[in-house]
């Protein structure tokens, strides 16, 4: 449908725009992970990616966006939980050996990681679907 291509505020065009952004790079690694369903698409010239994205149905674009939203959420949650756990363990160890300065610094890092986790959660919640 020609009007799909020209109207930036058209819901399907918004979905396609999100997929096109994903066709540039992984939002988590900023690269092109081999396990990603868009890996082969990202290797194609920009014009070919644009044509491919414009051919997507709303349902297919939504499926791609949903997959990537879940993938990013899983990676972010896994990484942040591990970092928080590691910082917490180091803070306990610093406290045990009497290094209060390091313990406080690590506790600040834990708070920063929690704030980042909340920000990521907000971003993912607001992701256009």
Short mmCIF file of C-alpha atoms in Angstrom, two decimals:
data_model
loop_
_atom_site.label_atom_id
_atom_site.label_comp_id
_atom_site.label_asym_id
_atom_site.label_seq_id
_atom_site.Cartn_x
_atom_site.Cartn_y
_atom_site.Cartn_z
CA UNK A 1 0.00 0.00 0.00
CA UNK A 2 1.68 3.26 -1.11
CA UNK A 3 0.25 5.23 1.82
CA UNK A 4 2.12 2.87 4.21
CA UNK A 5 5.41 4.26 2.89
CA UNK A 6 4.65 7.95 3.14
CA UNK A 7 2.88 8.33 6.46
CA UNK A 8 5.39 8.29 9.33
CA UNK A 9 2.55 8.34 11.86
CA UNK A 10 0.89 5.28 10.37
CA UNK A 11 0.97 2.45 12.99
CA UNK A 12 2.46 -0.08 10.56
CA UNK A 13 5.12 2.41 9.54
CA UNK A 14 6.00 2.92 13.22
CA UNK A 15 6.45 -0.85 13.59
CA UNK A 16 8.54 -1.01 10.42
CA UNK A 17 10.67 1.88 11.64
CA UNK A 18 11.40 -0.07 14.83
CA UNK A 19 12.41 -3.13 12.80
CA UNK A 20 14.58 -1.01 10.51
CA UNK A 21 16.42 0.34 13.56
CA UNK A 22 16.99 -3.25 14.69
CA UNK A 23 18.32 -4.11 11.21
CA UNK A 24 21.25 -1.77 11.85
CA UNK A 25 22.58 -3.41 15.03
CA UNK A 26 21.64 -5.37 18.11
CA UNK A 27 20.45 -2.91 20.79
CA UNK A 28 22.31 -4.91 23.46
CA UNK A 29 25.69 -5.59 21.84
CA UNK A 30 25.61 -2.86 19.17
CA UNK A 31 26.91 -5.63 16.90
CA UNK A 32 25.40 -8.49 14.93
CA UNK A 33 25.20 -11.65 17.06
CA UNK A 34 25.04 -14.87 15.06
CA UNK A 35 22.09 -16.20 17.09
CA UNK A 36 19.91 -13.20 16.18
CA UNK A 37 17.13 -13.81 13.64
CA UNK A 38 18.14 -10.54 11.92
CA UNK A 39 21.81 -11.53 11.57
CA UNK A 40 21.56 -12.24 7.81
CA UNK A 41 19.44 -9.14 7.19
CA UNK A 42 22.03 -6.91 8.91
CA UNK A 43 24.66 -8.12 6.45
CA UNK A 44 22.66 -6.85 3.48
CA UNK A 45 23.10 -3.37 1.99
CA UNK A 46 21.04 -0.61 3.63
CA UNK A 47 18.76 -0.23 0.61
CA UNK A 48 17.96 -3.97 0.61
CA UNK A 49 17.19 -3.84 4.34
CA UNK A 50 14.85 -0.91 3.77
CA UNK A 51 13.01 -2.74 0.98
CA UNK A 52 12.73 -5.88 3.13
CA UNK A 53 11.40 -3.91 6.11
CA UNK A 54 8.81 -2.15 3.92
CA UNK A 55 7.55 -5.53 2.74
CA UNK A 56 6.78 -6.71 6.30
CA UNK A 57 3.20 -7.09 7.43
CA UNK A 58 2.20 -5.45 10.70
CA UNK A 59 1.98 -8.91 12.29
CA UNK A 60 5.51 -9.90 11.18
CA UNK A 61 7.00 -6.54 12.24
CA UNK A 62 5.30 -6.89 15.63
CA UNK A 63 6.68 -10.42 16.03
CA UNK A 64 10.22 -9.22 15.29
CA UNK A 65 9.91 -6.32 17.74
CA UNK A 66 8.45 -8.57 20.44
CA UNK A 67 11.27 -11.10 19.99
CA UNK A 68 13.91 -8.39 20.31
CA UNK A 69 12.21 -6.77 23.28
CA UNK A 70 12.17 -10.11 25.12
CA UNK A 71 15.75 -10.88 24.12
CA UNK A 72 17.00 -7.49 25.30
CA UNK A 73 15.05 -7.81 28.53
CA UNK A 74 16.52 -11.27 29.19
CA UNK A 75 20.07 -10.10 28.50
CA UNK A 76 19.72 -6.91 30.53
CA UNK A 77 18.14 -8.70 33.49
CA UNK A 78 20.70 -11.49 33.47
CA UNK A 79 23.66 -9.13 33.28
CA UNK A 80 22.36 -6.69 35.85
CA UNK A 81 21.40 -9.42 38.31
CA UNK A 82 24.87 -10.95 38.03
CA UNK A 83 26.58 -7.58 38.44
CA UNK A 84 24.44 -6.69 41.45
CA UNK A 85 25.18 -10.09 43.01
CA UNK A 86 28.93 -9.66 42.36
CA UNK A 87 28.99 -6.11 43.78
CA UNK A 88 27.03 -7.26 46.84
CA UNK A 89 29.50 -10.09 47.47
CA UNK A 90 32.49 -7.73 47.07
CA UNK A 91 30.85 -5.20 49.45
CA UNK A 92 30.41 -7.93 52.09
CA UNK A 93 34.04 -8.98 51.64
CA UNK A 94 35.27 -5.36 51.87
CA UNK A 95 33.24 -4.87 55.04
CA UNK A 96 34.63 -8.09 56.54
CA UNK A 97 38.23 -6.92 56.06
CA UNK A 98 37.39 -3.47 57.39
CA UNK A 99 37.64 -1.50 54.15
CA UNK A 100 34.64 0.75 54.77
CA UNK A 101 35.53 3.08 51.87
CA UNK A 102 35.43 0.25 49.33
CA UNK A 103 32.25 -1.16 50.88
CA UNK A 104 30.50 2.22 50.52
CA UNK A 105 31.76 2.58 46.93
CA UNK A 106 30.43 -0.87 46.05
CA UNK A 107 27.08 -0.09 47.68
CA UNK A 108 26.89 3.03 45.48
CA UNK A 109 27.57 0.83 42.45
CA UNK A 110 24.74 -1.49 43.53
CA UNK A 111 22.36 1.49 43.72
CA UNK A 112 23.53 2.69 40.28
CA UNK A 113 22.95 -0.79 38.83
CA UNK A 114 19.46 -0.88 40.33
CA UNK A 115 18.67 2.54 38.84
CA UNK A 116 19.95 1.34 35.46
CA UNK A 117 17.77 -1.75 35.73
CA UNK A 118 14.72 0.42 36.43
CA UNK A 119 15.57 2.71 33.48
CA UNK A 120 15.93 -0.32 31.18
CA UNK A 121 12.59 -1.64 32.41
CA UNK A 122 10.94 1.73 31.58
CA UNK A 123 12.55 1.76 28.12
CA UNK A 124 11.34 -1.75 27.38
CA UNK A 125 7.84 -0.95 28.64
CA UNK A 126 7.68 2.07 26.32
CA UNK A 127 9.06 0.16 23.30
CA UNK A 128 6.62 0.66 20.41
CA UNK A 129 4.46 -2.38 19.82
#
